[in-house]
CSV table of C-alpha atoms in Angstrom, one decimal:
chain,number,residue,atom,x,y,z
A,29,MET,CA,52.2,66.8,-30.1
A,30,ARG,CA,52.3,64.5,-33.0
A,31,ARG,CA,55.0,65.6,-35.4
A,32,ASP,CA,52.2,65.1,-38.4
A,33,SER,CA,49.7,67.5,-37.4
A,34,LEU,CA,49.4,70.9,-39.2
A,35,TRP,CA,50.4,72.9,-35.6
A,36,PHE,CA,53.7,72.1,-37.8
A,37,HIS,CA,52.6,72.8,-41.2
A,38,GLN,CA,54.0,76.0,-41.5
A,39,ASP,CA,52.3,77.0,-44.8
A,40,PHE,CA,49.1,76.2,-43.5
A,41,ARG,CA,50.0,78.3,-40.1
A,42,GLN,CA,50.1,82.0,-42.8
A,43,LEU,CA,46.8,80.4,-43.9
A,44,TRP,CA,45.6,80.0,-40.7
A,45,ALA,CA,47.0,82.9,-39.4
A,46,GLY,CA,45.5,85.0,-42.5
A,47,GLN,CA,41.7,83.5,-42.0
A,48,THR,CA,41.9,84.8,-38.1
A,49,VAL,CA,43.1,87.9,-38.5
A,50,SER,CA,40.2,88.7,-41.5
A,51,GLN,CA,37.4,86.1,-39.7
A,52,PHE,CA,38.0,88.9,-36.9
A,53,GLY,CA,37.3,91.9,-39.2
A,54,THR,CA,35.0,90.3,-40.7
A,55,TYR,CA,32.7,90.2,-37.8
A,56,VAL,CA,34.0,93.9,-36.3
A,57,GLY,CA,32.0,94.9,-39.3
A,58,GLN,CA,28.7,93.0,-39.5
A,59,THR,CA,28.6,94.7,-36.0
A,60,VAL,CA,29.8,97.7,-37.3
A,61,LEU,CA,28.1,98.8,-40.0
A,62,PRO,CA,24.4,97.2,-39.9
A,63,LEU,CA,25.1,99.5,-36.5
A,64,LEU,CA,26.0,102.6,-38.4
A,65,ALA,CA,22.6,102.3,-40.9
A,66,ALA,CA,20.8,101.6,-37.7
A,67,THR,CA,21.8,104.4,-35.3
A,68,THR,CA,23.9,107.0,-37.4
A,69,LEU,CA,22.0,106.7,-41.2
A,70,LYS,CA,19.1,105.9,-39.5
A,71,ALA,CA,17.5,103.1,-41.9
A,72,SER,CA,14.2,101.4,-41.7
A,73,PRO,CA,13.3,97.7,-41.6
A,74,PHE,CA,12.8,97.5,-45.3
A,75,GLN,CA,16.6,99.2,-45.5
A,76,MET,CA,17.8,97.1,-42.9
A,77,GLY,CA,16.6,94.5,-44.9
A,78,ILE,CA,18.4,95.6,-48.4
A,79,LEU,CA,21.2,95.8,-46.7
A,80,ALA,CA,21.4,92.4,-45.3
A,81,ALA,CA,20.6,90.9,-48.6
A,82,ALA,CA,23.6,93.4,-50.3
A,83,GLY,CA,26.0,91.5,-48.1
A,84,THR,CA,25.3,88.2,-49.9
A,85,ALA,CA,23.9,88.6,-53.5
A,86,ALA,CA,26.6,88.1,-55.3
A,87,PHE,CA,26.7,84.0,-54.3
A,88,LEU,CA,23.3,84.3,-56.6
A,89,LEU,CA,24.0,86.7,-58.8
A,90,ILE,CA,28.0,85.3,-59.7
A,91,GLY,CA,28.7,81.9,-58.0
A,92,LEU,CA,28.1,79.6,-60.4
A,93,PRO,CA,30.5,80.7,-62.7
A,94,THR,CA,33.1,81.6,-60.2
A,95,GLY,CA,33.5,77.5,-59.4
A,96,VAL,CA,34.1,77.0,-63.6
A,97,LEU,CA,37.4,80.1,-62.8
A,98,VAL,CA,38.3,78.7,-59.8
A,99,ASP,CA,39.1,75.3,-61.7
A,100,ARG,CA,40.6,76.6,-64.5
A,101,ILE,CA,43.2,78.7,-63.0
A,102,ARG,CA,45.4,78.1,-59.3
A,103,ARG,CA,43.5,79.5,-56.4
A,104,ARG,CA,45.9,81.6,-54.5
A,105,PRO,CA,46.1,84.3,-56.8
A,106,VAL,CA,42.4,84.8,-56.3
A,107,MET,CA,42.5,84.9,-52.5
A,108,LEU,CA,45.1,87.7,-53.0
A,109,THR,CA,43.2,89.8,-55.3
A,110,ALA,CA,39.9,89.0,-53.7
A,111,ASP,CA,41.3,90.6,-49.8
A,112,PHE,CA,43.1,93.1,-51.0
A,113,ALA,CA,40.0,93.9,-53.2
A,114,ARG,CA,37.6,94.2,-50.1
A,115,ALA,CA,40.1,96.3,-47.8
A,116,ALA,CA,40.4,98.7,-50.6
A,117,LEU,CA,36.7,98.8,-50.6
A,118,LEU,CA,36.0,98.8,-46.8
A,119,PHE,CA,38.9,101.8,-46.3
A,120,THR,CA,36.0,104.0,-48.0
A,121,VAL,CA,33.6,104.2,-45.4
A,122,PRO,CA,35.2,105.9,-42.6
A,123,LEU,CA,36.8,108.1,-45.1
A,124,ALA,CA,33.2,109.0,-46.5
A,125,ALA,CA,32.1,109.5,-42.7
A,126,TRP,CA,35.3,111.8,-41.5
A,127,VAL,CA,34.6,114.0,-45.2
A,128,GLY,CA,30.8,114.2,-44.1
A,129,VAL,CA,29.4,112.3,-47.2
A,130,LEU,CA,28.3,108.2,-46.2
A,131,THR,CA,25.0,107.4,-47.4
A,132,LEU,CA,23.2,104.5,-47.2
A,133,ALA,CA,23.3,103.7,-50.8
A,134,GLN,CA,27.1,104.1,-50.7
A,135,LEU,CA,27.1,101.7,-47.7
A,136,ILE,CA,25.0,99.0,-49.7
A,137,THR,CA,27.5,99.2,-52.3
A,138,VAL,CA,30.5,98.7,-50.7
A,139,ALA,CA,28.6,95.7,-49.3
A,140,PHE,CA,27.3,94.8,-52.6
A,141,LEU,CA,30.9,94.8,-54.0
A,142,VAL,CA,32.6,93.3,-50.7
A,143,SER,CA,30.3,90.0,-51.0
A,144,ILE,CA,31.8,89.7,-54.7
A,145,ALA,CA,35.1,89.7,-53.7
A,146,THR,CA,33.9,86.9,-50.8
A,147,VAL,CA,32.0,84.7,-53.0
A,148,LEU,CA,35.8,84.8,-55.1
A,149,PHE,CA,37.8,84.2,-51.4
A,150,ASP,CA,35.1,81.7,-50.3
A,151,VAL,CA,35.2,79.3,-53.7
A,152,ALA,CA,38.8,79.6,-54.0
A,153,TYR,CA,39.7,79.0,-50.0
A,154,GLN,CA,37.9,75.8,-49.8
A,155,SER,CA,39.1,74.3,-53.1
A,156,TYR,CA,42.7,75.3,-51.9
A,157,LEU,CA,42.9,73.4,-48.3
A,158,PRO,CA,43.2,70.2,-49.7
A,159,CYS,CA,46.1,70.9,-51.8
A,160,LEU,CA,47.9,72.8,-49.3
A,161,VAL,CA,47.3,69.8,-46.5
A,162,GLY,CA,46.0,66.7,-48.3
A,163,ARG,CA,42.8,64.8,-48.2
A,164,VAL,CA,44.0,62.6,-44.7
A,165,GLN,CA,44.1,66.4,-42.8
A,166,LEU,CA,41.0,68.2,-43.8
A,167,MET,CA,39.4,67.3,-40.5
A,168,GLU,CA,42.5,68.8,-39.1
A,169,GLY,CA,42.3,71.6,-41.3
A,170,ASN,CA,38.8,73.1,-41.5
A,171,THR,CA,38.5,72.2,-37.1
A,172,ARG,CA,41.6,74.5,-36.7
A,173,LEU,CA,40.3,77.3,-39.1
A,174,GLN,CA,36.6,76.8,-37.8
A,175,SER,CA,38.0,77.3,-34.1
A,176,SER,CA,39.3,80.7,-35.4
A,177,LEU,CA,36.1,81.4,-37.1
A,178,SER,CA,34.0,80.7,-33.7
A,179,ALA,CA,37.0,83.0,-31.7
A,180,ALA,CA,36.3,85.5,-33.7
A,181,GLU,CA,32.0,85.2,-33.4
A,182,VAL,CA,32.4,85.5,-29.8
A,183,MET,CA,35.2,88.7,-29.4
A,184,GLY,CA,34.6,90.7,-32.6
A,185,PRO,CA,30.8,91.3,-32.3
A,186,GLY,CA,32.0,92.4,-28.3
A,187,VAL,CA,35.0,94.5,-30.1
A,188,GLY,CA,33.3,96.0,-32.9
A,189,GLY,CA,30.1,97.4,-30.3
A,190,GLY,CA,32.9,98.8,-27.9
A,191,LEU,CA,34.8,100.8,-30.8
A,192,ALA,CA,31.0,101.8,-32.2
A,193,GLN,CA,30.1,103.7,-28.4
A,194,LEU,CA,34.1,105.1,-28.2
A,195,ILE,CA,34.6,106.4,-31.9
A,196,GLY,CA,31.9,105.8,-33.8
A,197,ALA,CA,30.5,102.8,-36.0
A,198,ALA,CA,32.4,104.4,-39.3
A,199,THR,CA,35.6,104.5,-38.3
A,200,SER,CA,35.1,101.2,-36.6
A,201,ALA,CA,34.8,99.8,-40.1
A,202,LEU,CA,38.8,100.5,-40.2
A,203,THR,CA,39.0,97.4,-38.5
A,204,THR,CA,38.1,95.1,-40.9
A,205,ALA,CA,39.6,96.8,-43.9
A,206,VAL,CA,43.0,96.1,-41.8
A,207,SER,CA,42.1,92.5,-41.8
A,208,TYR,CA,41.6,92.1,-45.1
A,209,LEU,CA,44.5,93.6,-46.0
A,210,ALA,CA,46.8,91.3,-43.6
A,211,SER,CA,45.6,88.9,-44.8
A,212,GLY,CA,46.5,89.0,-48.1
A,213,LEU,CA,50.3,90.1,-46.4
A,214,LEU,CA,49.8,86.8,-44.6
A,215,LEU,CA,48.9,84.8,-47.4
A,216,LEU,CA,51.7,86.1,-49.8
A,217,ARG,CA,54.2,84.2,-47.3
A,218,ILE,CA,52.6,80.9,-48.0
A,219,ARG,CA,55.2,79.0,-49.7
A,220,THR,CA,53.8,75.1,-51.2
A,221,PRO,CA,53.9,75.2,-54.7
A,222,GLU,CA,50.0,75.2,-55.9
A,223,PRO,CA,49.8,72.5,-57.8
A,224,ARG,CA,49.3,73.1,-61.7
A,225,LEU,CA,45.6,72.2,-63.0
A,226,VAL,CA,44.1,70.8,-66.2
A,227,GLY,CA,44.1,73.1,-68.8
A,228,HIS,CA,41.6,74.2,-70.7
A,229,ASP,CA,40.0,72.2,-72.8
A,230,GLY,CA,37.9,74.4,-74.7
A,231,THR,CA,34.3,73.2,-73.2
A,232,ARG,CA,32.0,75.6,-72.3
A,233,VAL,CA,31.1,77.8,-69.4
A,234,ARG,CA,28.3,75.8,-69.1
A,235,THR,CA,28.8,72.6,-69.3
A,236,GLN,CA,31.5,72.7,-66.4
A,237,THR,CA,28.9,74.9,-64.6
A,238,LYS,CA,26.9,72.0,-65.4
A,239,GLU,CA,29.0,69.2,-64.3
A,240,GLY,CA,29.7,71.9,-60.4
A,241,LEU,CA,25.5,70.8,-60.6
A,242,ALA,CA,25.6,67.3,-61.3
A,243,PHE,CA,27.9,65.5,-58.7
A,244,VAL,CA,26.1,68.3,-55.7
A,245,LEU,CA,22.5,67.2,-57.1
A,246,GLY,CA,23.1,63.7,-57.8
A,247,GLU,CA,25.3,62.9,-54.8
A,248,LYS,CA,22.3,62.1,-52.4
A,249,SER,CA,23.8,63.3,-49.3
A,250,LEU,CA,25.4,65.7,-50.2
A,251,ARG,CA,22.1,67.5,-52.0
A,252,ALA,CA,20.3,67.1,-48.7
A,253,ILE,CA,22.8,68.3,-46.9
A,254,THR,CA,22.6,71.6,-49.5
A,255,ILE,CA,19.1,71.8,-49.3
A,256,SER,CA,19.3,71.9,-45.2
A,257,THR,CA,21.8,75.1,-45.5
A,258,ALA,CA,20.1,76.9,-47.4
A,259,LEU,CA,16.6,76.8,-45.6
A,260,SER,CA,18.9,77.2,-42.5
A,261,ASN,CA,20.7,80.0,-44.8
A,262,TRP,CA,17.2,81.4,-45.7
A,263,ALA,CA,15.6,81.0,-42.2
A,264,ILE,CA,19.0,82.6,-40.1
A,265,THR,CA,19.2,85.8,-42.9
A,266,ILE,CA,15.1,87.2,-41.9
A,267,LEU,CA,17.1,86.7,-38.7
A,268,LEU,CA,19.9,88.7,-39.0
A,269,SER,CA,18.1,91.5,-41.2
A,270,MET,CA,16.1,92.2,-37.9
A,271,GLN,CA,18.7,91.0,-35.1
A,272,MET,CA,20.0,94.9,-35.0
A,273,LEU,CA,17.0,96.6,-34.8
A,274,PHE,CA,15.3,93.9,-32.2
A,275,LEU,CA,18.2,94.7,-30.0
A,276,THR,CA,18.8,98.3,-30.2
A,277,ARG,CA,15.1,99.3,-30.3
A,278,ASP,CA,12.8,96.4,-28.7
A,279,LEU,CA,15.3,95.1,-26.3
A,280,GLY,CA,16.8,98.9,-25.7
A,281,LEU,CA,20.4,98.0,-25.6
A,282,ALA,CA,23.5,100.7,-26.5
A,283,PRO,CA,26.1,99.5,-28.4
A,284,GLY,CA,28.4,98.4,-26.3
A,285,ALA,CA,25.7,96.2,-25.0
A,286,VAL,CA,24.8,95.2,-28.1
A,287,GLY,CA,28.3,94.0,-28.9
A,288,ALA,CA,28.6,91.8,-25.5
A,289,VAL,CA,25.1,90.1,-26.4
A,290,LEU,CA,26.6,88.8,-30.0
A,291,ALA,CA,29.6,88.4,-28.1
A,292,LEU,CA,28.0,85.7,-26.3
A,293,SER,CA,25.9,84.4,-28.1
A,294,GLY,CA,29.3,83.4,-30.2
A,295,ALA,CA,30.5,81.8,-27.4
A,296,GLY,CA,28.6,78.6,-28.3
A,297,GLY,CA,30.3,79.1,-31.9
A,298,LEU,CA,33.7,79.0,-30.0
A,299,LEU,CA,33.0,75.7,-28.1
A,300,GLY,CA,30.9,74.3,-30.3
A,301,ALA,CA,34.7,74.6,-33.2
A,302,LEU,CA,36.9,73.3,-29.9
A,303,THR,CA,34.7,70.0,-29.7
A,304,ALA,CA,33.9,69.5,-33.0
A,305,GLY,CA,36.5,66.9,-33.8
A,306,ARG,CA,35.8,64.7,-31.0
A,307,CYS,CA,31.9,65.6,-31.5
A,308,ALA,CA,32.3,64.3,-35.2
A,309,GLN,CA,34.9,60.8,-34.1
A,310,TRP,CA,32.5,59.9,-30.9
A,311,ILE,CA,28.8,60.2,-32.9
A,312,GLY,CA,30.4,59.6,-36.2
A,313,PRO,CA,31.3,62.3,-38.6
A,314,ALA,CA,28.7,61.2,-40.7
A,315,ARG,CA,26.1,61.1,-38.4
A,316,ALA,CA,27.1,64.0,-36.6
A,317,ILE,CA,25.8,66.2,-40.0
A,318,TRP,CA,22.3,64.9,-39.1
A,319,LEU,CA,21.9,64.5,-35.7
A,320,ILE,CA,23.8,68.4,-34.4
A,321,PRO,CA,21.2,70.2,-36.3
A,322,LEU,CA,18.5,67.9,-34.5
A,323,VAL,CA,18.9,68.5,-31.2
A,324,VAL,CA,20.3,72.2,-31.6
A,325,SER,CA,17.8,74.2,-34.1
A,326,PRO,CA,14.4,73.5,-32.3
A,327,VAL,CA,16.3,76.0,-29.3
A,328,ALA,CA,16.3,79.0,-31.5
A,329,LEU,CA,12.3,79.3,-31.0
A,330,VAL,CA,13.3,80.9,-27.6
A,331,VAL,CA,15.1,84.3,-29.1
A,332,PRO,CA,12.0,85.8,-30.1
A,333,ILE,CA,10.8,85.7,-26.3
A,334,ALA,CA,13.2,87.4,-25.2
A,335,GLU,CA,12.5,90.8,-22.8
A,336,PRO,CA,14.5,94.1,-21.6
A,337,GLY,CA,16.5,93.2,-18.9
A,338,ARG,CA,16.7,89.6,-17.5
A,339,LEU,CA,14.8,88.2,-19.9
A,340,THR,CA,17.8,89.6,-22.4
A,341,VAL,CA,19.1,86.1,-21.5
A,342,LEU,CA,16.9,84.2,-23.2
A,343,CYS,CA,18.0,86.1,-26.7
A,344,VAL,CA,21.5,85.0,-26.3
A,345,LEU,CA,21.4,81.4,-24.7
A,346,GLY,CA,19.6,80.9,-28.2
A,347,LEU,CA,21.3,82.6,-30.2
A,348,ALA,CA,24.3,80.7,-28.5
A,349,LEU,CA,22.9,77.2,-28.8
A,350,ARG,CA,22.2,78.0,-32.4
A,351,ALA,CA,25.8,79.2,-33.0
A,352,TYR,CA,27.2,75.6,-31.1
A,353,GLY,CA,25.3,73.4,-34.2
A,354,THR,CA,25.8,75.4,-36.6
A,355,THR,CA,29.9,75.7,-36.1
A,356,VAL,CA,29.9,71.5,-36.0
A,357,PHE,CA,27.6,71.0,-38.7
A,358,ASN,CA,29.9,73.4,-40.5
A,359,VAL,CA,32.7,71.4,-39.8
A,360,VAL,CA,31.4,67.8,-40.9
A,361,ASN,CA,29.7,68.8,-43.7
A,362,VAL,CA,32.7,70.6,-45.3
A,363,SER,CA,34.6,67.9,-44.2
A,364,TYR,CA,32.3,66.2,-46.2
A,365,ARG,CA,32.6,67.3,-49.0
A,366,GLN,CA,35.7,68.1,-49.9
A,367,ALA,CA,36.2,64.2,-49.1
A,368,ILE,CA,34.2,62.8,-51.5
A,369,CYS,CA,34.6,65.3,-54.6
A,370,PRO,CA,37.1,64.7,-57.1
A,371,ASP,CA,40.1,67.4,-57.7
A,372,ARG,CA,38.6,68.3,-60.9
A,373,LEU,CA,35.6,69.5,-59.9
A,374,LEU,CA,36.2,71.0,-56.6
A,375,GLY,CA,35.5,74.7,-57.7
A,376,ARG,CA,32.9,73.7,-59.1
A,377,VAL,CA,31.1,71.6,-56.6
A,378,ASN,CA,32.1,74.0,-54.3
A,379,ALA,CA,30.9,77.0,-55.9
A,380,THR,CA,27.8,75.3,-56.2
A,381,VAL,CA,27.0,74.4,-53.3
A,382,ARG,CA,27.9,78.0,-52.1
A,383,PHE,CA,25.2,79.4,-54.5
A,384,ILE,CA,22.7,77.0,-53.4
A,385,THR,CA,23.3,77.6,-49.5
A,386,TRP,CA,24.9,81.4,-49.5
A,387,GLY,CA,22.1,82.5,-52.4
A,388,ALA,CA,19.8,82.2,-50.3
A,389,MET,CA,20.9,84.4,-47.9
A,390,PRO,CA,19.9,87.5,-49.9
A,391,VAL,CA,16.2,86.1,-51.0
A,392,GLY,CA,16.0,86.1,-46.8
A,393,GLY,CA,17.1,89.7,-45.9
A,394,LEU,CA,14.9,91.5,-49.0
A,395,LEU,CA,11.9,89.0,-47.9
A,396,GLY,CA,13.0,89.9,-43.5
A,397,GLY,CA,13.5,93.4,-44.1
A,398,VAL,CA,9.5,93.7,-46.1
A,399,LEU,CA,8.1,91.4,-42.7
A,400,GLY,CA,9.5,93.3,-40.6
A,401,GLY,CA,7.6,96.3,-42.1
A,402,TRP,CA,4.7,94.5,-41.9
A,403,ILE,CA,4.4,92.6,-38.9
A,404,GLY,CA,6.7,94.3,-37.0
A,405,VAL,CA,10.4,92.7,-36.1
A,406,ARG,CA,9.7,90.6,-33.1
A,407,ALA,CA,7.0,88.7,-35.2
A,408,THR,CA,9.4,88.0,-38.1
A,409,LEU,CA,11.6,86.5,-35.7
A,410,TRP,CA,9.1,83.7,-35.0
A,411,VAL,CA,9.0,83.4,-38.8
A,412,SER,CA,12.4,83.4,-39.2
A,413,CYS,CA,13.1,80.6,-35.5
A,414,SER,CA,10.4,79.1,-36.8
A,415,ALA,CA,11.4,78.2,-39.9
A,416,LEU,CA,15.2,77.5,-38.5
A,417,ALA,CA,13.6,74.0,-36.2
A,418,LEU,CA,12.4,72.7,-39.1
A,419,THR,CA,15.5,72.6,-41.1
A,420,PRO,CA,16.9,69.2,-40.0
A,421,LEU,CA,14.1,67.7,-42.3
A,422,PRO,CA,15.9,67.0,-45.2
A,423,LEU,CA,18.9,65.6,-43.1
A,424,LEU,CA,16.7,63.0,-41.6
A,425,LEU,CA,15.6,61.8,-45.4
A,426,SER,CA,18.7,61.0,-46.7
A,427,PRO,CA,21.2,58.2,-46.8
A,428,LEU,CA,23.1,60.0,-44.1
A,429,ARG,CA,21.0,58.4,-41.7
A,430,SER,CA,22.6,54.7,-41.7
A,431,LEU,CA,26.1,55.8,-42.2
A,432,ARG,CA,28.6,56.7,-40.0
A,433,GLU,CA,32.0,57.3,-41.7
A,434,PHE,CA,32.3,59.2,-44.9
A,435,PRO,CA,32.2,57.6,-47.7
A,436,ALA,CA,35.7,57.6,-50.2
A,437,ILE,CA,36.5,59.8,-53.1
A,438,GLN,CA,34.0,59.4,-56.0
A,439,GLU,CA,36.3,59.0,-59.2
A,440,GLU,CA,35.3,59.0,-62.4
């Protein structure tokens, strides 16, 4: 193994370990909290949509100013604050359940407040990685981090479903709280000094926000990537808002079986993480950004065909192939953004992309809830998966089709 590999970068290993633990807890939480709402709290389709929207609403509400904040101050303290805040918030769910006062309103409130902390963490984290490992090793760093996320996507739902069946969904939420606490403690062990950012020069927040927007919308390929990702996130959140109802009510699965289905589906993401680097090298990292979604996205159309019994495998197949394509796409498109953006703009550019792409998710969650109550859960999945099949179109119309490698960093 090469000595310049990130395997030998001690501080990257701390970040990687923290992300591995917290992503595992996140996927446990993404299974047990909707299960808790759908089973114990008897949520309606519309209420499930509100819960899904609450979990991502902060990206729409505070995404842009967060980028300005992250470009003004050091990023690791922001990440630490976010991790410890998420841990404290999620501890309240099992505590309320144990004393018999847990309500759907509290669950939605916790999901919303956790989403605020997640915005802060994610924008800071994507801006922190280049200064920790250097731009030359961004693809390797993103690949390793995405591998952990994909492994968590495989194991987390299975563990979450099993725990929910054994000890109850509310108590299982402790796993997520502890994972964020562990992530924060591992971040405290990083010793690489973070470069001092250029001091605040008095420029107004609005002006600095416009700089980030101008870069994202002015770079044609990055604009296409952002639009395609936003459409994909919008469509997949419609699906996710109804996914738990589809699995438990339409397919008649118990919590343990739900976890197994989601774990098997997540195996596609793990395969994508393990092969993303080689895939990008083989077909070219810029070409992979549009080719992989073009091939994989339409396969999601088999999900709403699933029926109880053997045909449940169609749901697994569709979700697994979607997870594969999404994972490879995430590795290459995040590396593209980090590679072309000047460091002084990186926080605002990451925040702008998150604002647009993740801001579409609460809209999708609410729409999924409305459609689920109006036309039914299965019909809502048809709407979502049909939209997913069309999401590669902005990429096909962009300059990415003529590129194989990433362009050089764009300095002023």
